[in-house]
JSON list of C-alpha atoms in Angstrom, two decimals:
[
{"chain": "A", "resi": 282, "resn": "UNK", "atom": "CA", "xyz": [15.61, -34.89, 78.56]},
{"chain": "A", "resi": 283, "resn": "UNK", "atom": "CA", "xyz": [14.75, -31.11, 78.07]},
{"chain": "A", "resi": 284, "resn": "UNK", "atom": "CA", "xyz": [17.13, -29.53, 75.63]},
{"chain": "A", "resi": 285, "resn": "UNK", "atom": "CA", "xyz": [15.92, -26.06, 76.10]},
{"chain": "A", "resi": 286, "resn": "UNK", "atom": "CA", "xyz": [19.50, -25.39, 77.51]},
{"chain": "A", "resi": 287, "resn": "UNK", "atom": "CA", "xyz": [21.06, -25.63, 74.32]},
{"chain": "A", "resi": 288, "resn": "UNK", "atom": "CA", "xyz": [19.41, -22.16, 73.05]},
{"chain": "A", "resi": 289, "resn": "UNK", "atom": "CA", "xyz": [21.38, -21.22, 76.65]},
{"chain": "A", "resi": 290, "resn": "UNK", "atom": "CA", "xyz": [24.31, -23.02, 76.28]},
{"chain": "A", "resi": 291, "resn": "UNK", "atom": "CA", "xyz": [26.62, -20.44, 74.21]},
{"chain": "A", "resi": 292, "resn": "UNK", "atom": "CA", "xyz": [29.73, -22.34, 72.08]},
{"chain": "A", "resi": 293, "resn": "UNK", "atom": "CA", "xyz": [31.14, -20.40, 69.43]},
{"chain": "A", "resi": 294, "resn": "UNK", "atom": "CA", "xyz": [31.63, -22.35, 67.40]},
{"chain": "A", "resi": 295, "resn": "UNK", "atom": "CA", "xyz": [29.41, -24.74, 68.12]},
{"chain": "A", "resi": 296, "resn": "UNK", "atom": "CA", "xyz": [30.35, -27.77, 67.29]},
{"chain": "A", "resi": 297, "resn": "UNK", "atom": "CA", "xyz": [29.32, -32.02, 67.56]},
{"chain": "A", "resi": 298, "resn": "UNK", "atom": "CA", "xyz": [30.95, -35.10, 68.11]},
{"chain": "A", "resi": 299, "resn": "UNK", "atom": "CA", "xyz": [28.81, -38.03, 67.94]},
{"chain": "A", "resi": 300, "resn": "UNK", "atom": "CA", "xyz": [29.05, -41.75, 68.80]},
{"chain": "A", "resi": 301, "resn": "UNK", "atom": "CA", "xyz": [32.08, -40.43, 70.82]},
{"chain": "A", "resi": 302, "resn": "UNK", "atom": "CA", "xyz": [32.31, -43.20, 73.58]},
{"chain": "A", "resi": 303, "resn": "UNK", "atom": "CA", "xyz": [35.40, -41.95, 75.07]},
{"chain": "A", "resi": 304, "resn": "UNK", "atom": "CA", "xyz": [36.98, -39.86, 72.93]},
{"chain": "A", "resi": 305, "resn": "UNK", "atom": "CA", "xyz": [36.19, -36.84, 74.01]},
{"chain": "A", "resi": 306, "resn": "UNK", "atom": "CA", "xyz": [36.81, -34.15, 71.68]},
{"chain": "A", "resi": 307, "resn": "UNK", "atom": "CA", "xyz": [37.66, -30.31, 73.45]},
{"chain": "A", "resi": 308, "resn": "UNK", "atom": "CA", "xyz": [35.39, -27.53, 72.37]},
{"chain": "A", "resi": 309, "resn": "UNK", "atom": "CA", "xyz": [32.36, -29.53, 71.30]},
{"chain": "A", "resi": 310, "resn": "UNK", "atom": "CA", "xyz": [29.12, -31.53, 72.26]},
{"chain": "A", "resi": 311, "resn": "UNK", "atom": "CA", "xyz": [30.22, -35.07, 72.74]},
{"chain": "A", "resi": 312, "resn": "UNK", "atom": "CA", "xyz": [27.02, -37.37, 72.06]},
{"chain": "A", "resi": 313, "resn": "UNK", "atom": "CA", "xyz": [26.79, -40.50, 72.51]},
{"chain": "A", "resi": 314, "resn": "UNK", "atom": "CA", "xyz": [24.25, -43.07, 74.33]},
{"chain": "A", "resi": 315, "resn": "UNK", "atom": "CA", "xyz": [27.28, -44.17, 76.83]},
{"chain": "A", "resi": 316, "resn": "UNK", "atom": "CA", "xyz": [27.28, -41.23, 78.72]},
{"chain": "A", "resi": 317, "resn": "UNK", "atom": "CA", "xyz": [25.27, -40.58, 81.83]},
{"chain": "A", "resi": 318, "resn": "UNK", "atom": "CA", "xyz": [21.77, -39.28, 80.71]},
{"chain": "A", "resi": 319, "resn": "UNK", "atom": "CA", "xyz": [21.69, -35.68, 80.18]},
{"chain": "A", "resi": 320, "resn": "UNK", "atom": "CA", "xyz": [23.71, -32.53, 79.74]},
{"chain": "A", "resi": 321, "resn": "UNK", "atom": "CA", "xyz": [26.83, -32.19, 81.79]},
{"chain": "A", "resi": 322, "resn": "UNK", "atom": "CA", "xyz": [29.63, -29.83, 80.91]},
{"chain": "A", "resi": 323, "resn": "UNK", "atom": "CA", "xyz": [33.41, -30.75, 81.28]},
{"chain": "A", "resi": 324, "resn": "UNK", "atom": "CA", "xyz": [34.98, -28.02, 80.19]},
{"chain": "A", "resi": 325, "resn": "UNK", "atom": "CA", "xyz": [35.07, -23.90, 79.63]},
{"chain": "A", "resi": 326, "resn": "UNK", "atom": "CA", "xyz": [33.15, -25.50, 75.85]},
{"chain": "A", "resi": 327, "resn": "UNK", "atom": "CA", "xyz": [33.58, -28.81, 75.93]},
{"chain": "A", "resi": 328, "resn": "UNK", "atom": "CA", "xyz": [30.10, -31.25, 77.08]},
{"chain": "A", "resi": 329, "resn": "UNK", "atom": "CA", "xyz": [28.75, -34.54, 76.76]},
{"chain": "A", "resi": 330, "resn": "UNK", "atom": "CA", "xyz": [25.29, -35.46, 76.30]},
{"chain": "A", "resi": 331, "resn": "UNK", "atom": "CA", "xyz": [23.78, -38.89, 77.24]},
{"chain": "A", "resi": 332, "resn": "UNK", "atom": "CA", "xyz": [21.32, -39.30, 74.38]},
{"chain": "A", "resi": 333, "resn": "UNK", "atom": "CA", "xyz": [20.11, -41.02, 71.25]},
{"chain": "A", "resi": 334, "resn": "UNK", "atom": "CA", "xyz": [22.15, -38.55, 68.23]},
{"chain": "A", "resi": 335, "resn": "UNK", "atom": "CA", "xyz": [18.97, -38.49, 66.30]},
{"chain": "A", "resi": 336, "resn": "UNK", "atom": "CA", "xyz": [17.13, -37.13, 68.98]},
{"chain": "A", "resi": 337, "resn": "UNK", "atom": "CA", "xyz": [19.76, -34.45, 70.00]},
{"chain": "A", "resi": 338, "resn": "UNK", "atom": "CA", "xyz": [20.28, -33.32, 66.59]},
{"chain": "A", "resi": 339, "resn": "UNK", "atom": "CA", "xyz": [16.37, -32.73, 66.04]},
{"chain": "A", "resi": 340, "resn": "UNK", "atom": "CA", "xyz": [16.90, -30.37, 69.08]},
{"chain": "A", "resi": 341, "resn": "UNK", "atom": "CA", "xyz": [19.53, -28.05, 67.86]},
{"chain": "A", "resi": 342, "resn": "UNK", "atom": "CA", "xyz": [18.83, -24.91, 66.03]},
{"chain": "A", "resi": 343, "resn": "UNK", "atom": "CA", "xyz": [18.00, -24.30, 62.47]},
{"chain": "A", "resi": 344, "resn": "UNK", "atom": "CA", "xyz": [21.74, -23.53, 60.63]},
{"chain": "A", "resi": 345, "resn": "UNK", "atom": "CA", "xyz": [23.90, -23.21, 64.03]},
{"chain": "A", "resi": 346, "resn": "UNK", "atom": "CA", "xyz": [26.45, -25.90, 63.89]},
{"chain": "A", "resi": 347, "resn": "UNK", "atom": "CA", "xyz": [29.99, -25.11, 62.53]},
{"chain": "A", "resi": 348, "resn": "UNK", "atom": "CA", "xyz": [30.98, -28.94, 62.48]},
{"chain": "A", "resi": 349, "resn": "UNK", "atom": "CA", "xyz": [30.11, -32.36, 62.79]},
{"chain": "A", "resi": 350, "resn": "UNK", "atom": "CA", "xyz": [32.42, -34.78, 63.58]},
{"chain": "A", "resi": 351, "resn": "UNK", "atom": "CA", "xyz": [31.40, -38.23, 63.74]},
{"chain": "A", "resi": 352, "resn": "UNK", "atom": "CA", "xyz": [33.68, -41.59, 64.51]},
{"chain": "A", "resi": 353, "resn": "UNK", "atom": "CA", "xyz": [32.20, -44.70, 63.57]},
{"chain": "A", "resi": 354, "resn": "UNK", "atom": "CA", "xyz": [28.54, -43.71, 64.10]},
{"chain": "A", "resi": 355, "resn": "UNK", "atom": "CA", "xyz": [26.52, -43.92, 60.90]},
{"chain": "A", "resi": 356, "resn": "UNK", "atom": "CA", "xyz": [26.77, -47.11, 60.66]},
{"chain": "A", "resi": 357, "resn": "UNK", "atom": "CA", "xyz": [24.56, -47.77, 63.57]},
{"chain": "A", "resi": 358, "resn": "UNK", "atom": "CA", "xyz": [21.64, -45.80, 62.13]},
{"chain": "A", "resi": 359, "resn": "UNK", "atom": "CA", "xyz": [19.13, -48.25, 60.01]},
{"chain": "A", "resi": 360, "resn": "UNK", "atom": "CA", "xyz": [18.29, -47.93, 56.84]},
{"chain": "A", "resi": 361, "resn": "UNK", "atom": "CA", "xyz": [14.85, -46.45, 57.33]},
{"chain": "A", "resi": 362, "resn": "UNK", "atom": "CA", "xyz": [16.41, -43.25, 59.56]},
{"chain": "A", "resi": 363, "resn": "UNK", "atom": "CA", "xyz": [19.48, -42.77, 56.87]},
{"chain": "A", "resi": 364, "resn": "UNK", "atom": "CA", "xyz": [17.27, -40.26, 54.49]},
{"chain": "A", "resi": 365, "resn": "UNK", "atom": "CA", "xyz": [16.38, -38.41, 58.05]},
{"chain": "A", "resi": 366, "resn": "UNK", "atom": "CA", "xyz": [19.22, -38.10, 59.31]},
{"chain": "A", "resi": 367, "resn": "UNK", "atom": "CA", "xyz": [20.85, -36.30, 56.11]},
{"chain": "A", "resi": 368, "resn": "UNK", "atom": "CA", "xyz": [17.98, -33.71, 56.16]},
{"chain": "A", "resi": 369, "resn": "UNK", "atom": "CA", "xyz": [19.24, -33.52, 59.76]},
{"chain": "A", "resi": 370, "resn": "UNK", "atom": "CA", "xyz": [22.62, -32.54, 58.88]},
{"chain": "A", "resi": 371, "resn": "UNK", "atom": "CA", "xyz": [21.45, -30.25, 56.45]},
{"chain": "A", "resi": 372, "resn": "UNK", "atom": "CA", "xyz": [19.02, -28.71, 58.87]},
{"chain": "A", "resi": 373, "resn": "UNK", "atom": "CA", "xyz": [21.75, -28.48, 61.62]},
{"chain": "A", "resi": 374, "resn": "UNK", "atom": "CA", "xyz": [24.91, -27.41, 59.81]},
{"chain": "A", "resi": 375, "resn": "UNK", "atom": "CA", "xyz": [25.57, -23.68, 58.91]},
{"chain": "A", "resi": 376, "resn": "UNK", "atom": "CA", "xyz": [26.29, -22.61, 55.20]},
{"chain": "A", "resi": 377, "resn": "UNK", "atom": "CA", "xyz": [30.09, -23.50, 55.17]},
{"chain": "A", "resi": 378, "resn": "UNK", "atom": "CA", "xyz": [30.17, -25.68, 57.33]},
{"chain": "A", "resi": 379, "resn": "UNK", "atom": "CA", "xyz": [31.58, -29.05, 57.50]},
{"chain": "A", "resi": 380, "resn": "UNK", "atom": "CA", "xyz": [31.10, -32.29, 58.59]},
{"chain": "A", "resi": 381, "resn": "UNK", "atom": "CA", "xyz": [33.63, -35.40, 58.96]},
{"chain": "A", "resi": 382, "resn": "UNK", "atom": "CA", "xyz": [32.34, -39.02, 59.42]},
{"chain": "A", "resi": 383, "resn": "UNK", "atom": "CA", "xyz": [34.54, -42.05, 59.48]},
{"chain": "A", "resi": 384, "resn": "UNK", "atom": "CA", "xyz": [33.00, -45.40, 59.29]},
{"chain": "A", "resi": 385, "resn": "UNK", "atom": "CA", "xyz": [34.24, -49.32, 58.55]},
{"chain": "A", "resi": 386, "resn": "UNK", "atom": "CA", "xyz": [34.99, -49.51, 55.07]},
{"chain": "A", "resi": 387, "resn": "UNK", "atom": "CA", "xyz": [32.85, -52.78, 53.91]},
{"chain": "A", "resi": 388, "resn": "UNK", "atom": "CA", "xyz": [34.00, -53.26, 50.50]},
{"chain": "A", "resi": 389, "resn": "UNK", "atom": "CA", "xyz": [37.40, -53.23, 52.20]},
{"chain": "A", "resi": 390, "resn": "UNK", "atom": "CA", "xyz": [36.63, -55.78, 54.78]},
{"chain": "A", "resi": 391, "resn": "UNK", "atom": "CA", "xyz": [34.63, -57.96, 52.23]},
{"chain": "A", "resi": 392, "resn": "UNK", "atom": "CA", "xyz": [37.59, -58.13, 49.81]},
{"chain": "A", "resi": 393, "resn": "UNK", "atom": "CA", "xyz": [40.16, -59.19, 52.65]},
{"chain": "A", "resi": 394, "resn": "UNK", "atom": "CA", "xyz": [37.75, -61.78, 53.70]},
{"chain": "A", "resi": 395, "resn": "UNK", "atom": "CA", "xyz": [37.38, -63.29, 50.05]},
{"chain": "A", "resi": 396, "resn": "UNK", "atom": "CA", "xyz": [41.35, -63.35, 49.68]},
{"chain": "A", "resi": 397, "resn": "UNK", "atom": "CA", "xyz": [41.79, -65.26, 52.60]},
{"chain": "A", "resi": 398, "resn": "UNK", "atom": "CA", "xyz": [43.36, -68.73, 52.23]},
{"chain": "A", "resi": 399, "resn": "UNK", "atom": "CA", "xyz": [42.15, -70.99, 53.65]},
{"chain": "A", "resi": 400, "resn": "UNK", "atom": "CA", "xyz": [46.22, -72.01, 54.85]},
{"chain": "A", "resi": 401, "resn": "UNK", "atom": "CA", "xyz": [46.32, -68.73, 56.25]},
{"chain": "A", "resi": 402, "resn": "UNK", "atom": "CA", "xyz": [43.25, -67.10, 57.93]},
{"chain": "A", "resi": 403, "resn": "UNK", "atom": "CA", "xyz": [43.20, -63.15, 59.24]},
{"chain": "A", "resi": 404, "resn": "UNK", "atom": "CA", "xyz": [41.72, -63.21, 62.04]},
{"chain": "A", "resi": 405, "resn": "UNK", "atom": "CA", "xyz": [41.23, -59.93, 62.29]},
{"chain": "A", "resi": 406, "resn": "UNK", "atom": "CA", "xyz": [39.32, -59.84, 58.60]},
{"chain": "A", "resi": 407, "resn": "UNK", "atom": "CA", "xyz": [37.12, -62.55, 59.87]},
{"chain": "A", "resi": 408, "resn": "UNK", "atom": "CA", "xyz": [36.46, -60.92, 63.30]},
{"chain": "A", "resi": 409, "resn": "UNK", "atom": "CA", "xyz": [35.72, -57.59, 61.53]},
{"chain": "A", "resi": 410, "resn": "UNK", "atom": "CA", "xyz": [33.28, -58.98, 58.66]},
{"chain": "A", "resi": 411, "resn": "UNK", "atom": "CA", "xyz": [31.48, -61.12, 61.25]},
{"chain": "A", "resi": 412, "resn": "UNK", "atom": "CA", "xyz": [31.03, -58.34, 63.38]},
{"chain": "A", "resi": 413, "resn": "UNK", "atom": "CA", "xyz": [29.48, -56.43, 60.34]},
{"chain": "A", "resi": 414, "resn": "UNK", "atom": "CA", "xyz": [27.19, -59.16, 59.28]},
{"chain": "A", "resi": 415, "resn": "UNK", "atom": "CA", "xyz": [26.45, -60.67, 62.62]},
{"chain": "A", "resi": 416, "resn": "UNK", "atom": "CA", "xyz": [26.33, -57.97, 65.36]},
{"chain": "A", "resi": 417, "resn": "UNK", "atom": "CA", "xyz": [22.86, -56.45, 64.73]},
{"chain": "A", "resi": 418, "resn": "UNK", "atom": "CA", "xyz": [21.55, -59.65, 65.83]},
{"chain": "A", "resi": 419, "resn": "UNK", "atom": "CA", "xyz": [23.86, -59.53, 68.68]},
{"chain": "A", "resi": 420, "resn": "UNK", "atom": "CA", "xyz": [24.07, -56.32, 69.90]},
{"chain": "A", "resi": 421, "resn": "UNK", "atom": "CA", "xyz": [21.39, -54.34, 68.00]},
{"chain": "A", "resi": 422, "resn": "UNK", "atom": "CA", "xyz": [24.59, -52.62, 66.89]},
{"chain": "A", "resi": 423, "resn": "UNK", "atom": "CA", "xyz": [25.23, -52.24, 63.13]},
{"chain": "A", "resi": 424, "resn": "UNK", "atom": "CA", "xyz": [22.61, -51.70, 61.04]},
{"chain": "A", "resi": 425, "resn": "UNK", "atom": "CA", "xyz": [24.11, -50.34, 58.04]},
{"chain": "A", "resi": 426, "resn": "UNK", "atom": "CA", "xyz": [27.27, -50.99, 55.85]},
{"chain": "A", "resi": 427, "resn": "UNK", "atom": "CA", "xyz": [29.21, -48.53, 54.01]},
{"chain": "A", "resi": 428, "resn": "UNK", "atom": "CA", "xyz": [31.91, -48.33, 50.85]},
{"chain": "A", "resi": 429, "resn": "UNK", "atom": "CA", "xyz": [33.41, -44.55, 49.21]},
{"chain": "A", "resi": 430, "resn": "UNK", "atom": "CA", "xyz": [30.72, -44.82, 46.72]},
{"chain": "A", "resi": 431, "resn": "UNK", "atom": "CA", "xyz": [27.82, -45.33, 48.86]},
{"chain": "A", "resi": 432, "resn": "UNK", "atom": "CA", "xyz": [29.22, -42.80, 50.94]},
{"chain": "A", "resi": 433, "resn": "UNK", "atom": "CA", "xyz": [29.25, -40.36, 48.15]},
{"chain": "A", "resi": 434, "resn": "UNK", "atom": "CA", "xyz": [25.93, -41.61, 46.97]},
{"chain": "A", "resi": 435, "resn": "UNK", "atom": "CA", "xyz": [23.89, -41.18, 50.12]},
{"chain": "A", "resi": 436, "resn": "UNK", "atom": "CA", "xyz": [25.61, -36.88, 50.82]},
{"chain": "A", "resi": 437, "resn": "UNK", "atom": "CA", "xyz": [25.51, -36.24, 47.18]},
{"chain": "A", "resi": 438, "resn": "UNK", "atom": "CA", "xyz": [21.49, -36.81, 47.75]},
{"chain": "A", "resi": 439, "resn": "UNK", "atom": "CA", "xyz": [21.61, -33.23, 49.41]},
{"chain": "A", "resi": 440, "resn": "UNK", "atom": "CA", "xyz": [22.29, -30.38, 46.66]},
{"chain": "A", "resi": 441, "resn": "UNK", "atom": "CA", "xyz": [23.34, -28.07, 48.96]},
{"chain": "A", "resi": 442, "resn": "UNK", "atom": "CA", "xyz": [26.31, -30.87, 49.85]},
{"chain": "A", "resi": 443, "resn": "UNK", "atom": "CA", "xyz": [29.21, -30.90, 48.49]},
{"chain": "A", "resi": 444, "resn": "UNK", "atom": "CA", "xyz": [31.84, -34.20, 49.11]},
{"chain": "A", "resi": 445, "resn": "UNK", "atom": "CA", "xyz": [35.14, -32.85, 49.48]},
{"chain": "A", "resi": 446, "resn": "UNK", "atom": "CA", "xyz": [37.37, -35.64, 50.19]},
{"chain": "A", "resi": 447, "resn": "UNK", "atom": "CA", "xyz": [36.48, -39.62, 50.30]},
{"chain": "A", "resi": 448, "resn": "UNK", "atom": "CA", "xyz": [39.75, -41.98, 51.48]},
{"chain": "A", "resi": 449, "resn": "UNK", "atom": "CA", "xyz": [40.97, -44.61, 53.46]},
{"chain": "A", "resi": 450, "resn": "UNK", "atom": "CA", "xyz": [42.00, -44.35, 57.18]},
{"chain": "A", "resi": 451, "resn": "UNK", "atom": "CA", "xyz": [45.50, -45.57, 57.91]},
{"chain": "A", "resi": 452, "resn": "UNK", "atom": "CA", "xyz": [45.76, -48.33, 59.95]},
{"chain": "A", "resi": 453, "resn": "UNK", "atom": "CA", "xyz": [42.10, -49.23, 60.40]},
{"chain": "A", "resi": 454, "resn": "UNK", "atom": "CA", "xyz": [39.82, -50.88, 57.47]},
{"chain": "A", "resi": 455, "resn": "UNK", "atom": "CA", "xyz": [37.67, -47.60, 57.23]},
{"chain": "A", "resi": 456, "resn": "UNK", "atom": "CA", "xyz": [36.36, -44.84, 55.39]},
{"chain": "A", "resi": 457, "resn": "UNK", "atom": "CA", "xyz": [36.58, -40.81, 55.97]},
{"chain": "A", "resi": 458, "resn": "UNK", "atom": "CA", "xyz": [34.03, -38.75, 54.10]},
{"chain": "A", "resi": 459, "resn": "UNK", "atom": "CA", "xyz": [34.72, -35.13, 54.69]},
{"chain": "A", "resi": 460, "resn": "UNK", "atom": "CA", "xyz": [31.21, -32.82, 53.62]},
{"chain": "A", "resi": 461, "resn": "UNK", "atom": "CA", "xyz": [30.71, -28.80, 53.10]},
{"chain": "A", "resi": 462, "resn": "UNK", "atom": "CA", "xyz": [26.99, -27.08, 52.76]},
{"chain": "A", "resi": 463, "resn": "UNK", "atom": "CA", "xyz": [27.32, -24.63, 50.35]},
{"chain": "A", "resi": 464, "resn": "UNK", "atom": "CA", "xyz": [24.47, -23.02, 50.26]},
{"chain": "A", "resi": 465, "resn": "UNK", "atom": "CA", "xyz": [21.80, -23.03, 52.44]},
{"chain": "A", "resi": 466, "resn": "UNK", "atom": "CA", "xyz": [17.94, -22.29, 51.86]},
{"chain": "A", "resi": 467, "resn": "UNK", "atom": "CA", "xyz": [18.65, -18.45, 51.78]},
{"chain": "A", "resi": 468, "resn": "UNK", "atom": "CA", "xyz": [22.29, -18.10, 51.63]},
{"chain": "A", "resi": 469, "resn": "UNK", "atom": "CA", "xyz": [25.00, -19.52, 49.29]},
{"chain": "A", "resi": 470, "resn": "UNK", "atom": "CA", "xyz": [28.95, -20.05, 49.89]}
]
């Protein structure tokens, strides 16, 4: 797909939502690989794009992206692309900008599966750990696993990152990271 458009495509601010499915967020570039190949606009701002995230984000402009949003996307990128994809972000994101990024909290999941008696099994801790450990070979779906200190660990690898906020999502065993650049390669916060 030719992504020439986006140096066309004017959203101020211009913002990205990916591994979206179908939660499509108003205002930004929904990105995910279940929507219909290509560009399509749905809105005065709002798009989707039918793509590999990796390969859109290597597309968009040098320091033009307010925010990133992401909801349970990161991990579904392997190991080997992890240290790519945060150049990515920093490449991507503008100086004060931010990015959000939920994600299954493994440590979480792991402890409610050890604490299970036998007597009295939760299903949904067993269905959610075997889904982390077992999917990839299923699906080709998870490929990474994440806890608040790993999370911390991997933005804290950028300087120019700073990690705002790490808790737990109510309701659901997972993690929200929230993420600021601060300074860029020629501009600081």
């Amino acid at each position: 797909m030719n992504l020439d458009i986006l140096k066309a495509v004017r959203c101020d601010p211009f913002k990205i939502h990916l591994g979206c499915a179908g939660d499509i967020k108003e205002g930004y570039f929904n990105v995910d690989t279940v929507h219909p190949p290509g560009l399509s606009k749905i809105g005065s701002d709002t798009y989707t794009v039918g793509m590999d995230a990796l390969e859109f984000l290597r597309h968009v402009p040098y320091e033009t992206c307010e925010k990133i949003v992401s909801s349970f996307f990161i991990e579904h990128i392997c190991i080997e692309d992890l240290l790519d994809l945060v150049g990515i972000f920093f490449d991507v994101l503008e100086v004060g900008g931010t990015m959000i990024h939920e994600t299954d909290d493994f440590e979480c999941l792991s402890k409610r599966f050890l604490s299970i008696d036998s007597k009295e099994v939760d299903m949904l801790s067993l269905i959610n750990l075997n889904k982390y450990l077992y999917s990839y070979e299923m699906y080709g779906s998870h490929r990474s696993a994440w806890t608040k200190d790993l999370l911390r660990w991997f933005f804290s690898t950028v300087p120019e990152f700073r990690v705002d906020r790490i808790y737990s999502s109510e309701g659901w065993e997972s993690i929200v990271v929230e993420v600021t650049k601060f300074r860029g390669r020629d501009k600081v916060l």
